[in-house]
Amino acid sequence: MANERIGIWLIGALGGIGTTASVGLAALHRKLIGEQGLVSALPRFKPLQMADWSSFVVGGHEIRESNYATEARQLFEKSNVFSEQLLREVQPSLDEFQSNVRPGTLLNVGTTIESLAGTAALALKNERPAAAIERLTADLQDFKSRNQLSHVIVANVASTEPPVDPAARQYDWKSLSKKLDSDPQSPVPASSLYAIAAMQSGFDHVNFTPSIGSDLPALEELALERNVLHVGRDGKTGETLMKAVLAPMFSARNLEVMSWVGHNIFGNMDGKVLDDPINKANKVRSKDHLLTEILGYKPSTLVTIEYVEDMADWKTAWDHIHFRGFLNTQMTLQFTWQGCDSLLAAPLVLDLVRFTEREHRRGTSGILRHLSSFFKSPMGADIPPQFHKQYDLLEDWADEVAGG
Amino acid sequence: MANERIGIWLIGALGGIGTTASVGLAALHRKLIGEQGLVSALPRFKPLQMADWSSFVVGGHEIRESNYATEARQLFEKSNVFSEQLLREVQPSLDEFQSNVRPGTLLNVGTTIESLAGTAALALKNERPAAAIERLTADLQDFKSRNQLSHVIVANVASTEPPVDPAARQYDWKSLSKKLDSDPQSPVPASSLYAIAAMQSGFDHVNFTPSIGSDLPALEELALERNVLHVGRDGKTGETLMKAVLAPMFSARNLEVMSWVGHNIFGNMDGKVLDDPINKANKVRSKDHLLTEILGYKPSTLVTIEYVEDMADWKTAWDHIHFRGFLNTQMTLQFTWQGCDSLLAAPLVLDLVRFTEREHRRGTSGILRHLSSFFKSPMGADIPPQFHKQYDLLEDWADEVAGG
Amino acid sequence: MANERIGIWLIGALGGIGTTASVGLAALHRKLIGEQGLVSALPRFKPLQMADWSSFVVGGHEIRESNYATEARQLFEKSNVFSEQLLREVQPSLDEFQSNVRPGTLLNVGTTIESLAGTAALALKNERPAAAIERLTADLQDFKSRNQLSHVIVANVASTEPPVDPAARQYDWKSLSKKLDSDPQSPVPASSLYAIAAMQSGFDHVNFTPSIGSDLPALEELALERNVLHVGRDGKTGETLMKAVLAPMFSARNLEVMSWVGHNIFGNMDGKVLDDPINKANKVRSKDHLLTEILGYKPSTLVTIEYVEDMADWKTAWDHIHFRGFLNTQMTLQFTWQGCDSLLAAPLVLDLVRFTEREHRRGTSGILRHLSSFFKSPMGADIPPQFHKQYDLLEDWADEVAGG
Amino acid sequence: MANERIGIWLIGALGGIGTTASVGLAALHRKLIGEQGLVSALPRFKPLQMADWSSFVVGGHEIRESNYATEARQLFEKSNVFSEQLLREVQPSLDEFQSNVRPGTLLNVGTTIESLAGTAALALKNERPAAAIERLTADLQDFKSRNQLSHVIVANVASTEPPVDPAARQYDWKSLSKKLDSDPQSPVPASSLYAIAAMQSGFDHVNFTPSIGSDLPALEELALERNVLHVGRDGKTGETLMKAVLAPMFSARNLEVMSWVGHNIFGNMDGKVLDDPINKANKVRSKDHLLTEILGYKPSTLVTIEYVEDMADWKTAWDHIHFRGFLNTQMTLQFTWQGCDSLLAAPLVLDLVRFTEREHRRGTSGILRHLSSFFKSPMGADIPPQFHKQYDLLEDWADEVAGG
């Protein structure tokens, strides 16, 4: 392993998560920080001989006109994270990563995301789907060859797209492929085009967003055909993680959850995009189904996600859980989660890449079910909704890999 | 099963938990309430053919001068739980249970608990340990025979005693037995005397309190000798349950808990007893060791439990968890738990009795490890501290019993 | 004063506030309760020789088919307020009040409120405005004569109407009066028709709702013409009271409020009506303008009011205030208000009636500026938005009255 | 005014508040920051022609061995306040201020504060009171002359001393003066010795700490004799400010506060000193008397202040207010205050100095009653406990000064 170099290709490379993952990886290269927040760094997973942090090189697609130095500086100033000194020290790595960033595609991203695009991405706005896939694929392969990478893992950390037309689920790979070749309108959104480009290049795909990405029958087929791994959707970082942890407690104690209300406020770019109700629909849906699955009945629920600019990257969630216990007694649990969104998400993205890379070495393909604890809406059949049961899948996998 | 009658003998029969368990059991007899808050009523445990609620009869030891009607009325008035109508309807059962209440012992309970005692208990204050055990045993056997019970389970729900002299752990049963026979001073506290009376009668023992009870090598020996079951200590109802559920999340995500501060306020009798710092020491210890065990390191911790009279039975806990994530970013989780203490505890006591009764039918003896999810400081070796792992033990047991 | 009887005529007589005010007044008659929550009972106002609680008789208009006994029972059962014993003891008074309840009008109340109406109110649905006013006036006068009342004060505690057409502000009393006589469509909503009926009868009018009521130039004119008092709008009971108290603190300390987010959940009838976005608009507007007025600049604000059925009358508000202090340091204040909506509002309604009655004895007319501390959107020019400054107006008035 | 230079002499110059005030003043000199958090900068006080920020020069007494650069850096690193860039830019001013820092006195400061002392202060440990006063006075006069200051205001921002022997209140200035001259043991603590040195030099004295300082009959006499101003005690920055603002609301609405529980956690040096129960006693007393004064009755209260190291300067307070409203209904208000202690306090210290300097120009002497809104335990007779009434005193004073 020691001498191999592995690529992380970020979709939405310069967003809050992409920037934080890059800053963090650069800091890990230089051992400037500890490994807090990194699941793959837990003693539990030491025996697995995971790839060294120093093995990874970052590149990516991005539709905005910006660069890592600027984005990192903004996060620092608005959200009071990182430090000037750290930013100075990682600057050379960020410059190196920056040289690997290429324009993304705007096909089917919706008007809100489109409004953020820079000239390079806008110039490609009228690309046909086939041309887009070809271009994205060429970018990936160029990244690999220029950096002498043994393997690349593509991770989508871009803003949430509008929900996809359910018709997209009806294609098999052959018919979708044909449609993409012939039609000037893409039947699937950008997130899926990126996934196709990755898979066709033989690269694994991690979807950290609520967008559809590879979560389509046609792409599951493609993954198996090309012998690649994929996993998603929607990283579980804050309030939903809490739900997945707390709801089983109410269930185990036979305490009837009458209502679970969750209000989220934050002010980063992701929040701005979610201020568009079409994009938000995708997100709220992903946060809400969980409770019913865990509890076995549908309590009254309410989830809001609101953009409040001055909160910057600090996502604050207030949850109010009203429950009924013995002799009809009504009680309440409230919690306030004050987490920095990108700082919670970025290490999980690095973990997902690292766990995926480890499994890639085992030579399997298809959905990575054992990584479901990282997601709000994990792909794959029969995934238990309880966090601890999902985490058991990860530990069981680790035992198997370590044992093998 | 249908025609058997089973006894529940409560130590601290007229306290908040004892009263609520009795009101609740009476209401279950008459099907006046649903089964919320009762773990043993979950669909998961249906196949086990647990004893019907109607099988159970309540009796108990109590040091105060009072009765169920008065105590239930007080809980209703001070804490706004139950309802006048319910209390009217369960009155006949409460009267029946009341006729089974006998004076407890004051040996080694400490001055704070002693100050609550009524004339009947005070009259017995100078009893020698051997005489006390004999009397308590006679009460238990009288309960069984008068009520034609097939079996009795003794459950301690009394106020917290002062911590026990560590020397008590050095006895084996033979030497302790001799000491109890010969010495006018008891080497063990009241909670252990009750446990001895139970075990010598062939009855199982559940210790829902932080007091030592049967958690002594000598009594573990006695349990095996008399072929009885026992389990404890310190019911896990609110803030500590939350800790046992949330700490594994921080651990799983490699988020470093820097400090975990918990402030508890409540105003019931238990709170009054805990206002005595000697008694409180036992409680705080039980609440605090958990985090270190789960996290694998010792964060800065602070736990307070304060008596605020107007809060009555409503225990409100505020917990502030300060943690460090990726790139040294410090974040915060706070929760407020507003639970009614007796109403959370009482159903668990009924569950413990019911689960114990079920295991009794299987004919085993010793510590009930699979009930550890109910306790803050579960007895038995190698009990995992995480709530979900303890709960797995219960589910595994259920599978085994159902399968057998 | 001692022998006079004074009428309280409630619009929305059987709603949560109307019911609670009636139960409370009946309990005060019998001295079953203390005077907590009643501003007019403070020692500060003792010298004013306010009317005795026993002087007041309740009647009112209501569009639903129900009665006090049923409504009070429901509040008791759903929200765990009152007690069975209290309800038994006040039953005779409630029956007496019930005999004074008459069908209200549905003119311009909007479809959501209309959907709650009973047969009596529905039968009058096509009444012309002039006929409605005539009928409402007759009800008021009949109430006075049948009960031998010296005076009547009409208090609107009904559900929130949709916002009124701004054109309504352009009428003077003469033109409005003509329009009401001639037009089959009322140019003003029900709340204003009730106010007109009150004023034309020589009765004072208190508007505890966000609906427009007497807050129209034409009605201000009418009040002066008929020599009656009036005051409103929108009782300030919980979250907004907190805003009016806390915002001056930030202002006094030159702490810059960057954002103030408030989320409200509750499950009473008022909440159901507010679930209609048209009705909600009126309410949110009333809650939001305050901060800008107090702070002198517009922070980022967000107010939600959501219907969560199981919360019943317990309105829970979570407010998150993000502010900037010295050296640009960002800090946070959060509060959670768990108040019982009707129980907070009802005593204020009784206070408003009592204060109004006291001023009525002084023979003045027009807007009661000194009662502005009771309202979210107080009528009258130059009302300071700070709670303590509004309260100073009340204390100054009390000094003047006591001194006179 | 423009050309005059005014001295701020800080007792505890290098503590969190002293350091922040110095950093902030230096930043104001260079106009690097806005005036958030500074009361004296409010438009309301513009007409008063307050001294320019650029007029002020900092010096002070300190018992520890440190310097501004180190202390500011520590606050930056531990508490994530200031910024590296700001610290670089203010460094020249901090160096200038540093040259004015002299060793303080350890007389009667208690063992906890003593344990923090550096060699310079320890070398003076056995000074007699008279010698100490003489030395401190010389330091002050040297500060004035070296810096060509027109006036000096001494502000105590040191850690809390143990409570003073009540006997100290029995001296008049003459007898205290004699005692100080003759006795090797000081009858008063360090905070009073500093105040005496200030007053004897003709300088005003501001006591921002809970220590006794000038709050003794003998020193009030001295202040009038020397024609100087003084004011204190215990800056009101966070939780107590909230109490002074919220308690009047409960009072105005006749809502009975049954209990008010406040838990404070923080991890700065002040917190470390308060971890000594003797020093803490002084602080808790200062926080607790307020409620009874405002409410007119004594609710159940509980105040804790606990040192939790990782919280650094971020003082987090959780308050739980349990109150009773109409018809005995019990409700709850909770708040969480997350404030940075030094950043809240430092601007108030600068304000107090500026307001004092303004009054000094008017030539009055004695206690500055109109500054009572800044203090938890304001000196002076008949100070209203409500924040808004105290603030009215400040506004009235401003009107008077502006008018004169």
mmCIF file of N, CA, C and O in Angstrom, chain B residues 78 258-259 261 263-265 300 302 304 306-311 316-318 320 322 330 332 334 336 338, chain D residues 78 258-259 261 263-265 300 302 304 306-311 316-318 320 322 330 332 334 336 338:
data_model
loop_
_atom_site.group_PDB
_atom_site.id
_atom_site.type_symbol
_atom_site.label_atom_id
_atom_site.label_comp_id
_atom_site.label_asym_id
_atom_site.label_seq_id
_atom_site.Cartn_x
_atom_site.Cartn_y
_atom_site.Cartn_z
ATOM 1 N N LYS B 78 -49.655 16.716 43.893
ATOM 2 C CA LYS B 78 -48.402 17.460 43.768
ATOM 3 C C LYS B 78 -47.831 17.400 42.360
ATOM 4 O O LYS B 78 -47.202 18.337 41.895
ATOM 5 N N MET B 258 -15.287 16.269 25.490
ATOM 6 C CA MET B 258 -14.385 16.978 26.398
ATOM 7 C C MET B 258 -15.022 17.084 27.777
ATOM 8 O O MET B 258 -14.370 16.857 28.786
ATOM 9 N N SER B 259 -16.304 17.461 27.821
ATOM 10 C CA SER B 259 -16.982 17.493 29.119
ATOM 11 C C SER B 259 -18.438 17.112 28.951
ATOM 12 O O SER B 259 -19.044 17.341 27.899
ATOM 13 N N VAL B 261 -21.717 17.559 31.381
ATOM 14 C CA VAL B 261 -22.236 18.116 32.629
ATOM 15 C C VAL B 261 -23.716 17.783 32.731
ATOM 16 O O VAL B 261 -24.450 17.965 31.757
ATOM 17 N N HIS B 263 -27.152 18.285 35.223
ATOM 18 C CA HIS B 263 -27.786 18.839 36.417
ATOM 19 C C HIS B 263 -29.209 18.295 36.514
ATOM 20 O O HIS B 263 -29.977 18.414 35.566
ATOM 21 N N ASN B 264 -29.526 17.707 37.655
ATOM 22 C CA ASN B 264 -30.847 17.122 37.864
ATOM 23 C C ASN B 264 -31.558 17.831 38.999
ATOM 24 O O ASN B 264 -30.974 18.035 40.061
ATOM 25 N N ILE B 265 -32.814 18.193 38.788
ATOM 26 C CA ILE B 265 -33.604 18.751 39.883
ATOM 27 C C ILE B 265 -34.905 17.976 40.008
ATOM 28 O O ILE B 265 -35.490 17.549 39.018
ATOM 29 N N SER B 300 -14.126 15.311 31.280
ATOM 30 C CA SER B 300 -14.476 16.113 32.449
ATOM 31 C C SER B 300 -15.974 15.903 32.698
ATOM 32 O O SER B 300 -16.778 16.038 31.778
ATOM 33 N N LEU B 302 -19.478 16.259 35.511
ATOM 34 C CA LEU B 302 -20.089 16.924 36.658
ATOM 35 C C LEU B 302 -21.529 16.437 36.708
ATOM 36 O O LEU B 302 -22.221 16.467 35.693
ATOM 37 N N THR B 304 -24.955 16.835 39.226
ATOM 38 C CA THR B 304 -25.600 17.287 40.458
ATOM 39 C C THR B 304 -27.024 16.746 40.488
ATOM 40 O O THR B 304 -27.648 16.535 39.453
ATOM 41 N N GLU B 306 -30.341 17.810 42.756
ATOM 42 C CA GLU B 306 -30.756 18.761 43.778
ATOM 43 C C GLU B 306 -32.255 18.658 44.044
ATOM 44 O O GLU B 306 -33.056 18.478 43.126
ATOM 45 N N TYR B 307 -32.599 18.836 45.315
ATOM 46 C CA TYR B 307 -33.988 18.784 45.745
ATOM 47 C C TYR B 307 -34.624 20.167 45.596
ATOM 48 O O TYR B 307 -34.177 21.131 46.222
ATOM 49 N N VAL B 308 -35.617 20.268 44.738
ATOM 50 C CA VAL B 308 -36.359 21.518 44.552
ATOM 51 C C VAL B 308 -37.825 21.148 44.727
ATOM 52 O O VAL B 308 -38.438 20.536 43.850
ATOM 53 N N GLU B 309 -38.371 21.505 45.855
ATOM 54 C CA GLU B 309 -39.627 20.902 46.303
ATOM 55 C C GLU B 309 -40.770 21.012 45.302
ATOM 56 O O GLU B 309 -41.508 20.053 45.076
ATOM 57 N N ASP B 310 -40.926 22.188 44.697
ATOM 58 C CA ASP B 310 -42.086 22.381 43.820
ATOM 59 C C ASP B 310 -42.021 21.546 42.537
ATOM 60 O O ASP B 310 -43.011 21.445 41.823
ATOM 61 N N MET B 311 -40.860 20.962 42.231
ATOM 62 C CA MET B 311 -40.774 20.114 41.040
ATOM 63 C C MET B 311 -41.466 18.778 41.285
ATOM 64 O O MET B 311 -41.751 18.053 40.328
ATOM 65 N N THR B 316 -36.220 16.911 36.183
ATOM 66 C CA THR B 316 -35.771 17.616 34.999
ATOM 67 C C THR B 316 -34.259 17.593 34.987
ATOM 68 O O THR B 316 -33.617 17.957 35.967
ATOM 69 N N ALA B 317 -33.713 17.109 33.901
ATOM 70 C CA ALA B 317 -32.258 17.052 33.770
ATOM 71 C C ALA B 317 -31.840 17.912 32.600
ATOM 72 O O ALA B 317 -32.458 17.880 31.534
ATOM 73 N N TRP B 318 -30.799 18.714 32.813
ATOM 74 C CA TRP B 318 -30.172 19.463 31.723
ATOM 75 C C TRP B 318 -28.773 18.912 31.556
ATOM 76 O O TRP B 318 -27.995 18.891 32.500
ATOM 77 N N HIS B 320 -25.228 19.086 29.249
ATOM 78 C CA HIS B 320 -24.449 19.888 28.302
ATOM 79 C C HIS B 320 -23.222 19.060 27.932
ATOM 80 O O HIS B 320 -22.408 18.732 28.788
ATOM 81 N N HIS B 322 -19.956 18.902 25.582
ATOM 82 C CA HIS B 322 -19.035 19.714 24.800
ATOM 83 C C HIS B 322 -18.062 18.747 24.129
ATOM 84 O O HIS B 322 -17.379 17.992 24.802
ATOM 85 N N GLN B 330 -14.895 22.660 18.063
ATOM 86 C CA GLN B 330 -15.657 22.357 19.277
ATOM 87 C C GLN B 330 -17.142 22.593 19.031
ATOM 88 O O GLN B 330 -17.531 23.633 18.513
ATOM 89 N N THR B 332 -21.434 21.471 20.463
ATOM 90 C CA THR B 332 -22.205 21.276 21.682
ATOM 91 C C THR B 332 -23.516 20.552 21.408
ATOM 92 O O THR B 332 -24.191 20.816 20.418
ATOM 93 N N GLN B 334 -26.965 19.813 23.776
ATOM 94 C CA GLN B 334 -27.629 19.982 25.068
ATOM 95 C C GLN B 334 -28.960 19.254 25.022
ATOM 96 O O GLN B 334 -29.614 19.240 23.985
ATOM 97 N N THR B 336 -32.678 18.537 27.454
ATOM 98 C CA THR B 336 -33.465 18.695 28.667
ATOM 99 C C THR B 336 -34.473 17.561 28.712
ATOM 100 O O THR B 336 -35.252 17.382 27.778
ATOM 101 N N GLN B 338 -37.565 16.035 30.705
ATOM 102 C CA GLN B 338 -38.599 16.357 31.687
ATOM 103 C C GLN B 338 -39.462 15.125 31.888
ATOM 104 O O GLN B 338 -40.437 14.917 31.186
ATOM 105 N N LYS D 78 -7.645 29.236 23.462
ATOM 106 C CA LYS D 78 -8.560 28.406 24.260
ATOM 107 C C LYS D 78 -10.019 28.706 23.970
ATOM 108 O O LYS D 78 -10.862 27.823 24.036
ATOM 109 N N MET D 258 -42.184 29.764 41.528
ATOM 110 C CA MET D 258 -42.036 28.777 42.599
ATOM 111 C C MET D 258 -40.564 28.449 42.816
ATOM 112 O O MET D 258 -40.103 28.377 43.938
ATOM 113 N N SER D 259 -39.848 28.219 41.712
ATOM 114 C CA SER D 259 -38.406 27.987 41.858
ATOM 115 C C SER D 259 -37.678 28.561 40.659
ATOM 116 O O SER D 259 -38.212 28.602 39.549
ATOM 117 N N VAL D 261 -33.868 27.972 39.224
ATOM 118 C CA VAL D 261 -32.625 27.228 39.362
ATOM 119 C C VAL D 261 -31.661 27.695 38.284
ATOM 120 O O VAL D 261 -32.050 27.799 37.123
ATOM 121 N N HIS D 263 -27.729 27.062 36.735
ATOM 122 C CA HIS D 263 -26.451 26.342 36.752
ATOM 123 C C HIS D 263 -25.504 27.009 35.763
ATOM 124 O O HIS D 263 -25.848 27.174 34.596
ATOM 125 N N ASN D 264 -24.336 27.372 36.242
ATOM 126 C CA ASN D 264 -23.338 28.048 35.408
ATOM 127 C C ASN D 264 -22.088 27.187 35.290
ATOM 128 O O ASN D 264 -21.594 26.692 36.303
ATOM 129 N N ILE D 265 -21.590 27.040 34.079
ATOM 130 C CA ILE D 265 -20.304 26.352 33.906
ATOM 131 C C ILE D 265 -19.381 27.228 33.084
ATOM 132 O O ILE D 265 -19.817 27.905 32.153
ATOM 133 N N SER D 300 -38.045 29.316 45.817
ATOM 134 C CA SER D 300 -36.981 28.338 45.999
ATOM 135 C C SER D 300 -35.900 28.654 44.964
ATOM 136 O O SER D 300 -36.199 28.806 43.781
ATOM 137 N N LEU D 302 -31.671 28.102 43.551
ATOM 138 C CA LEU D 302 -30.462 27.281 43.533
ATOM 139 C C LEU D 302 -29.549 27.905 42.497
ATOM 140 O O LEU D 302 -29.969 28.156 41.372
ATOM 141 N N THR D 304 -25.580 27.361 40.995
ATOM 142 C CA THR D 304 -24.263 26.730 41.045
ATOM 143 C C THR D 304 -23.355 27.409 40.025
ATOM 144 O O THR D 304 -23.816 27.905 38.997
ATOM 145 N N GLU D 306 -19.729 26.274 38.334
ATOM 146 C CA GLU D 306 -18.771 25.179 38.350
ATOM 147 C C GLU D 306 -17.688 25.380 37.296
ATOM 148 O O GLU D 306 -17.951 25.825 36.185
ATOM 149 N N TYR D 307 -16.494 24.974 37.661
ATOM 150 C CA TYR D 307 -15.340 25.081 36.779
ATOM 151 C C TYR D 307 -15.256 23.844 35.890
ATOM 152 O O TYR D 307 -15.112 22.728 36.387
ATOM 153 N N VAL D 308 -15.381 24.043 34.599
ATOM 154 C CA VAL D 308 -15.249 22.956 33.626
ATOM 155 C C VAL D 308 -14.232 23.445 32.602
ATOM 156 O O VAL D 308 -14.526 24.304 31.769
ATOM 157 N N GLU D 309 -13.028 22.920 32.694
ATOM 158 C CA GLU D 309 -11.882 23.554 32.043
ATOM 159 C C GLU D 309 -12.058 23.790 30.544
ATOM 160 O O GLU D 309 -11.714 24.857 30.031
ATOM 161 N N ASP D 310 -12.587 22.807 29.848
ATOM 162 C CA ASP D 310 -12.657 22.935 28.391
ATOM 163 C C ASP D 310 -13.637 24.007 27.920
ATOM 164 O O ASP D 310 -13.638 24.371 26.750
ATOM 165 N N MET D 311 -14.486 24.507 28.813
ATOM 166 C CA MET D 311 -15.413 25.574 28.425
ATOM 167 C C MET D 311 -14.669 26.898 28.276
ATOM 168 O O MET D 311 -15.194 27.833 27.671
ATOM 169 N N THR D 316 -21.597 29.204 30.187
ATOM 170 C CA THR D 316 -22.899 28.728 29.756
ATOM 171 C C THR D 316 -23.778 28.588 30.989
ATOM 172 O O THR D 316 -23.396 27.947 31.962
ATOM 173 N N ALA D 317 -24.921 29.232 30.934
ATOM 174 C CA ALA D 317 -25.852 29.153 32.059
ATOM 175 C C ALA D 317 -27.141 28.520 31.589
ATOM 176 O O ALA D 317 -27.644 28.831 30.511
ATOM 177 N N TRP D 318 -27.639 27.576 32.379
ATOM 178 C CA TRP D 318 -28.962 27.016 32.135
ATOM 179 C C TRP D 318 -29.840 27.429 33.303
ATOM 180 O O TRP D 318 -29.514 27.147 34.445
ATOM 181 N N HIS D 320 -33.770 27.345 34.891
ATOM 182 C CA HIS D 320 -35.075 26.684 34.834
ATOM 183 C C HIS D 320 -35.984 27.422 35.798
ATOM 184 O O HIS D 320 -35.729 27.457 37.000
ATOM 185 N N HIS D 322 -39.733 27.726 37.232
ATOM 186 C CA HIS D 322 -40.988 27.000 37.381
ATOM 187 C C HIS D 322 -41.974 27.965 38.009
ATOM 188 O O HIS D 322 -41.733 28.469 39.103
ATOM 189 N N GLN D 330 -49.160 25.126 36.458
ATOM 190 C CA GLN D 330 -47.712 25.244 36.555
ATOM 191 C C GLN D 330 -47.074 25.231 35.167
ATOM 192 O O GLN D 330 -47.392 24.377 34.341
ATOM 193 N N THR D 332 -43.345 26.490 32.693
ATOM 194 C CA THR D 332 -41.891 26.515 32.775
ATOM 195 C C THR D 332 -41.271 27.420 31.715
ATOM 196 O O THR D 332 -41.726 27.442 30.569
ATOM 197 N N GLN D 334 -37.307 28.014 30.363
ATOM 198 C CA GLN D 334 -35.898 27.654 30.484
ATOM 199 C C GLN D 334 -35.095 28.519 29.529
ATOM 200 O O GLN D 334 -35.562 28.816 28.436
ATOM 201 N N THR D 336 -30.910 29.109 27.984
ATOM 202 C CA THR D 336 -29.484 28.786 27.962
ATOM 203 C C THR D 336 -28.754 29.990 27.404
ATOM 204 O O THR D 336 -29.050 30.439 26.301
ATOM 205 N N GLN D 338 -25.201 31.398 26.306
ATOM 206 C CA GLN D 338 -23.846 30.984 25.929
ATOM 207 C C GLN D 338 -23.054 32.227 25.610
ATOM 208 O O GLN D 338 -23.038 32.693 24.468
#
